Amino acid sequence: MHQSHIVFIFGILGNIASFVCFLAPLPTFYRVCKKKSTEGFQAIPYVAALFSAMLWIFYAYVKTGAILLITINAFGCMIETIYLAIFITYCPKKIRMSTLRMILLVNFGGCCAIILLIHLLAKGDGRVKILGWICVVFSTSVFAAPLSIIRVVIRTKSVEFLPFPLSLLLTISAIMWLLYGVTLKDIYVTLPNIVGLTFGTIQMLLYALYRKNKPVKDQKLPEHEGDINNEDKQEEMNPTQNRDIQIGDKKEEKQEEKLNIEQDQTEVINNNMNNIGERVNFEV
């Protein structure tokens, strides 16, 4: 099979995988529209994802011959713009203004500055190299996003908040674009997807390791024997009062434990949803 055909096949497979990944946040934004609230989600990852897609489109345009990078990132620009429009519609007024300023500064000002500098400072192949390394640095630097999910999985020893289908799909997407970059002999497409494949593999291994586990609950025990003796004496002197105290303590512990679990859930779900569109763009 001719090399151009192999490149085309991997590019099409990468487009399909990334297309599905781009649609992954739809349930989140459906919930935002239904509740008319952004529920604490942040716009930064979507602004970054839009910026990344714009960079890759410009890179593919300057490089020429990478039409499959343009197609998927053009769709990425469209879907990320829709996500941001929904976010701006339902977020609080103060956040709305800061988000609009961020979009103006990053997506408009940042891209215009890069385009201007590329045309002024480089010519020919030099433009491809400079722009390619900008894309690599930007894409690789944000791959720390899954670390928060990995950290929670290791701490809780549970994969309850690690969506296996999404992680698998993102890993497949990274593999397809990695093979596309290798067959195309494009180091700037290859490098970020090596990082993406690494994080995807780590998540797969963690899922295999902890998939049957349940979260470990902390249990507080007296540190000294004297504490135990004192508790026994107090119970003998006033058992009713002591039982009330114990019930109150247990309630407080349960509330505290529930609060910690909810915080972990919020942290992981927010990171998961916020990083879906972001990671897809960084892997292509």
Coordinates of C-alpha atoms in Angstrom, one line a residue:
M1 CA 0.0 0.0 0.0
H2 CA 1.3 3.4 -0.9
Q3 CA 2.5 5.6 2.0
S4 CA 0.1 8.4 1.1
H5 CA -2.8 5.9 1.5
I6 CA -1.6 4.8 4.9
V7 CA -1.3 8.5 6.0
F8 CA -4.8 9.1 4.7
I9 CA -6.3 6.1 6.6
F10 CA -4.7 7.1 9.9
G11 CA -5.8 10.7 9.4
I12 CA -9.4 9.6 8.8
L13 CA -9.4 7.3 11.8
G14 CA -8.0 10.1 13.9
N15 CA -10.7 12.4 12.6
I16 CA -13.4 9.9 13.6
A17 CA -12.0 9.4 17.1
S18 CA -11.5 13.1 17.7
F19 CA -15.0 13.9 16.3
V20 CA -16.6 11.6 18.9
C21 CA -14.4 13.0 21.7
F22 CA -15.4 16.5 20.8
L23 CA -19.0 15.6 21.3
A24 CA -18.3 14.1 24.8
P25 CA -19.1 17.4 26.7
L26 CA -22.6 17.6 25.2
P27 CA -24.3 16.0 28.2
T28 CA -22.6 18.6 30.4
F29 CA -23.8 21.6 28.4
Y30 CA -27.2 20.0 28.0
R31 CA -27.4 20.1 31.8
V32 CA -26.1 23.7 31.8
C33 CA -28.9 24.7 29.4
K34 CA -31.5 22.8 31.3
K35 CA -30.5 24.3 34.7
K36 CA -29.6 27.6 33.2
S37 CA -26.4 27.6 35.3
T38 CA -22.8 26.7 34.7
E39 CA -22.6 25.0 38.1
G40 CA -19.0 26.1 38.8
F41 CA -17.5 24.9 35.5
Q42 CA -14.7 27.1 34.1
A43 CA -14.3 28.4 30.6
I44 CA -10.5 28.4 30.6
P45 CA -10.1 24.8 29.2
Y46 CA -12.5 25.6 26.3
V47 CA -10.8 28.9 25.5
A48 CA -7.5 27.0 25.5
A49 CA -9.0 24.2 23.3
L50 CA -10.3 26.8 20.8
F51 CA -6.8 28.5 20.7
S52 CA -5.2 25.1 20.1
A53 CA -7.5 24.2 17.3
M54 CA -6.8 27.6 15.7
L55 CA -3.0 27.1 16.0
W56 CA -3.2 23.7 14.3
I57 CA -5.3 25.0 11.5
F58 CA -2.7 27.8 10.9
Y59 CA 0.1 25.2 11.1
A60 CA -1.6 22.9 8.6
Y61 CA -2.2 25.9 6.3
V62 CA 1.4 27.0 6.4
K63 CA 2.7 23.4 6.1
T64 CA 0.3 22.5 3.2
G65 CA -0.7 18.9 2.5
A66 CA -2.2 18.3 5.9
I67 CA -5.8 18.8 5.0
L68 CA -7.0 16.2 7.6
L69 CA -5.6 18.4 10.4
I70 CA -7.6 21.3 9.0
T71 CA -10.9 19.3 8.8
I72 CA -10.9 18.0 12.4
N73 CA -9.7 21.3 13.9
A74 CA -12.2 23.3 11.9
F75 CA -14.9 21.2 13.5
G76 CA -13.1 21.7 16.8
C77 CA -13.3 25.5 16.4
M78 CA -17.0 25.3 15.7
I79 CA -17.9 23.0 18.6
E80 CA -15.7 24.9 21.1
T81 CA -17.3 28.2 20.0
I82 CA -20.7 26.7 20.6
Y83 CA -19.6 25.5 24.1
L84 CA -18.3 28.9 24.9
A85 CA -21.4 30.6 23.7
I86 CA -23.5 28.4 26.0
F87 CA -21.1 29.1 28.8
I88 CA -21.3 32.9 28.3
T89 CA -25.1 32.8 28.1
Y90 CA -25.6 31.0 31.5
C91 CA -22.6 32.1 33.6
P92 CA -22.8 34.9 36.1
K93 CA -22.3 38.5 34.8
K94 CA -18.9 39.0 36.4
I95 CA -17.6 35.7 35.0
R96 CA -19.2 36.5 31.6
M97 CA -17.1 39.7 31.3
S98 CA -13.9 38.1 32.3
T99 CA -14.5 35.2 29.9
L100 CA -15.1 37.6 27.0
R101 CA -11.9 39.5 27.9
M102 CA -10.0 36.2 28.0
I103 CA -11.4 35.1 24.6
L104 CA -10.5 38.5 23.1
L105 CA -7.0 38.4 24.6
V106 CA -6.1 34.8 23.9
N107 CA -8.0 33.7 20.9
F108 CA -8.0 36.9 18.9
G109 CA -4.9 38.8 20.3
G110 CA -2.8 35.6 20.7
C111 CA -3.4 34.2 17.3
C112 CA -3.0 37.6 15.6
A113 CA 0.3 38.1 17.4
I114 CA 1.6 34.6 16.4
I115 CA 0.6 35.1 12.8
L116 CA 2.3 38.5 12.6
L117 CA 5.5 37.3 14.3
I118 CA 5.7 34.2 12.1
H119 CA 5.4 36.2 8.9
L120 CA 7.9 38.9 10.1
L121 CA 10.5 36.6 11.7
A122 CA 10.6 33.6 9.4
K123 CA 10.3 32.6 5.7
G124 CA 9.6 29.3 4.0
D125 CA 10.4 26.2 6.0
G126 CA 11.4 28.4 9.0
R127 CA 7.7 29.3 9.4
V128 CA 6.7 25.7 9.7
K129 CA 9.4 24.9 12.2
I130 CA 8.7 27.9 14.5
L131 CA 4.9 27.4 14.3
G132 CA 5.3 23.6 14.8
W133 CA 7.3 24.0 18.0
I134 CA 4.8 26.6 19.3
C135 CA 2.1 24.0 18.8
V136 CA 4.2 21.3 20.5
V137 CA 5.1 23.4 23.5
F138 CA 1.5 24.6 24.0
S139 CA 0.0 21.1 23.5
T140 CA 2.5 19.3 25.7
S141 CA 2.3 21.9 28.5
V142 CA -1.4 21.3 29.2
F143 CA -1.1 17.5 29.3
A144 CA -0.8 17.9 33.1
A145 CA -4.6 18.2 33.1
P146 CA -5.2 14.5 33.6
L147 CA -2.8 14.5 36.6
S148 CA -5.6 15.6 38.9
I149 CA -7.8 12.7 38.0
I150 CA -4.8 10.3 38.3
R151 CA -4.1 11.8 41.8
V152 CA -7.6 11.2 43.0
V153 CA -7.7 7.7 41.7
I154 CA -4.5 6.8 43.5
R155 CA -5.6 8.5 46.7
T156 CA -9.1 6.9 46.8
K157 CA -8.0 3.6 45.2
S158 CA -11.2 3.8 43.2
V159 CA -11.9 4.3 39.5
E160 CA -15.4 5.6 40.2
F161 CA -14.7 8.9 38.7
L162 CA -12.4 7.7 35.9
P163 CA -14.6 7.2 32.8
F164 CA -13.1 4.2 31.1
P165 CA -14.8 4.6 27.7
L166 CA -13.7 8.2 27.4
S167 CA -10.1 7.5 28.5
L168 CA -10.0 4.6 26.1
L169 CA -11.3 6.8 23.2
L170 CA -8.9 9.5 24.0
T171 CA -6.0 7.0 24.0
I172 CA -7.2 5.6 20.7
S173 CA -7.3 9.1 19.3
A174 CA -3.7 9.7 20.5
I175 CA -2.6 6.5 18.9
M176 CA -4.2 7.3 15.5
W177 CA -2.7 10.8 15.4
L178 CA 0.6 9.5 16.6
L179 CA 0.7 7.0 13.7
Y180 CA -0.5 9.8 11.4
G181 CA 2.4 12.0 12.5
V182 CA 4.9 9.1 12.1
T183 CA 3.8 8.1 8.6
L184 CA 3.6 11.7 7.6
K185 CA 7.1 12.2 9.1
D186 CA 5.8 15.2 11.0
I187 CA 7.6 15.5 14.4
Y188 CA 5.3 18.3 15.5
V189 CA 2.2 16.1 15.3
T190 CA 4.1 13.1 16.7
L191 CA 5.5 14.5 19.9
P192 CA 2.3 15.8 21.7
N193 CA 0.6 12.5 21.0
I194 CA 3.5 10.5 22.6
V195 CA 2.6 12.4 25.8
G196 CA -1.1 11.8 25.2
L197 CA -0.5 8.1 24.7
T198 CA 1.6 8.0 27.9
F199 CA -1.1 9.5 30.1
G200 CA -3.8 7.4 28.4
T201 CA -1.8 4.2 29.1
I202 CA -1.4 5.3 32.8
Q203 CA -5.1 5.7 33.1
M204 CA -5.8 2.3 31.5
L205 CA -3.3 0.7 34.0
L206 CA -4.9 2.4 37.0
Y207 CA -8.3 1.3 35.8
A208 CA -7.1 -2.3 35.6
L209 CA -5.5 -2.0 39.0
Y210 CA -8.3 -0.4 41.0
R211 CA -11.5 -1.4 39.0
K212 CA -12.6 -3.8 41.7
N213 CA -11.7 -1.6 44.6
K214 CA -13.9 0.6 46.7
P215 CA -12.8 3.9 48.3
V216 CA -10.9 3.5 51.5
K217 CA -12.6 5.2 54.4
D218 CA -10.4 6.8 57.1
Q219 CA -11.1 5.5 60.6
K220 CA -10.0 7.6 63.6
L221 CA -8.7 5.6 66.5
P222 CA -7.5 6.8 70.0
E223 CA -3.7 7.3 69.9
H224 CA -3.1 6.5 73.6
E225 CA -4.3 3.8 76.0
G226 CA -5.2 6.5 78.4
D227 CA -7.7 8.0 76.0
I228 CA -9.5 4.6 75.9
N229 CA -9.6 4.3 79.7
N230 CA -10.9 7.9 80.1
E231 CA -13.6 7.2 77.6
D232 CA -14.6 4.0 79.5
K233 CA -14.8 5.9 82.8
Q234 CA -16.8 8.7 81.3
E235 CA -19.3 6.2 79.9
E236 CA -19.7 4.6 83.3
M237 CA -20.3 7.9 85.0
N238 CA -22.8 9.3 82.4
P239 CA -23.7 6.7 79.8
T240 CA -26.6 8.6 78.3
Q241 CA -24.7 11.8 77.8
N242 CA -21.7 9.9 76.4
R243 CA -24.0 8.1 73.9
D244 CA -25.4 11.4 72.8
I245 CA -21.9 12.7 72.3
Q246 CA -20.9 9.6 70.4
I247 CA -23.9 9.9 68.2
G248 CA -23.2 13.6 67.5
D249 CA -19.5 12.8 66.8
K250 CA -20.6 10.0 64.4
K251 CA -23.0 12.4 62.6
E252 CA -20.2 15.0 62.3
E253 CA -17.8 12.4 61.0
K254 CA -20.4 11.2 58.4
Q255 CA -21.1 14.7 57.3
E256 CA -17.4 15.5 57.1
E257 CA -16.8 12.3 55.1
K258 CA -19.8 13.0 52.8
L259 CA -18.4 16.5 52.3
N260 CA -15.0 15.2 51.3
I261 CA -16.5 12.7 48.9
E262 CA -18.6 15.4 47.3
Q263 CA -15.6 17.6 47.0
D264 CA -13.7 14.8 45.3
Q265 CA -16.6 14.2 43.0
T266 CA -16.9 17.8 42.1
E267 CA -13.2 18.2 41.5
V268 CA -12.9 15.1 39.3
I269 CA -16.1 15.7 37.4
N270 CA -15.2 19.3 36.7
N271 CA -11.7 18.3 35.6
N272 CA -13.1 15.5 33.5
M273 CA -15.7 17.7 31.7
N274 CA -13.4 20.7 31.4
N275 CA -10.5 18.7 30.0
I276 CA -12.4 16.6 27.4
G277 CA -12.5 19.1 24.6
E278 CA -9.1 20.5 25.7
R279 CA -7.3 17.1 25.5
V280 CA -8.8 16.2 22.1
N281 CA -7.4 19.3 20.5
F282 CA -4.0 18.9 22.1
E283 CA -3.8 15.3 20.7
V284 CA -4.2 16.3 17.0

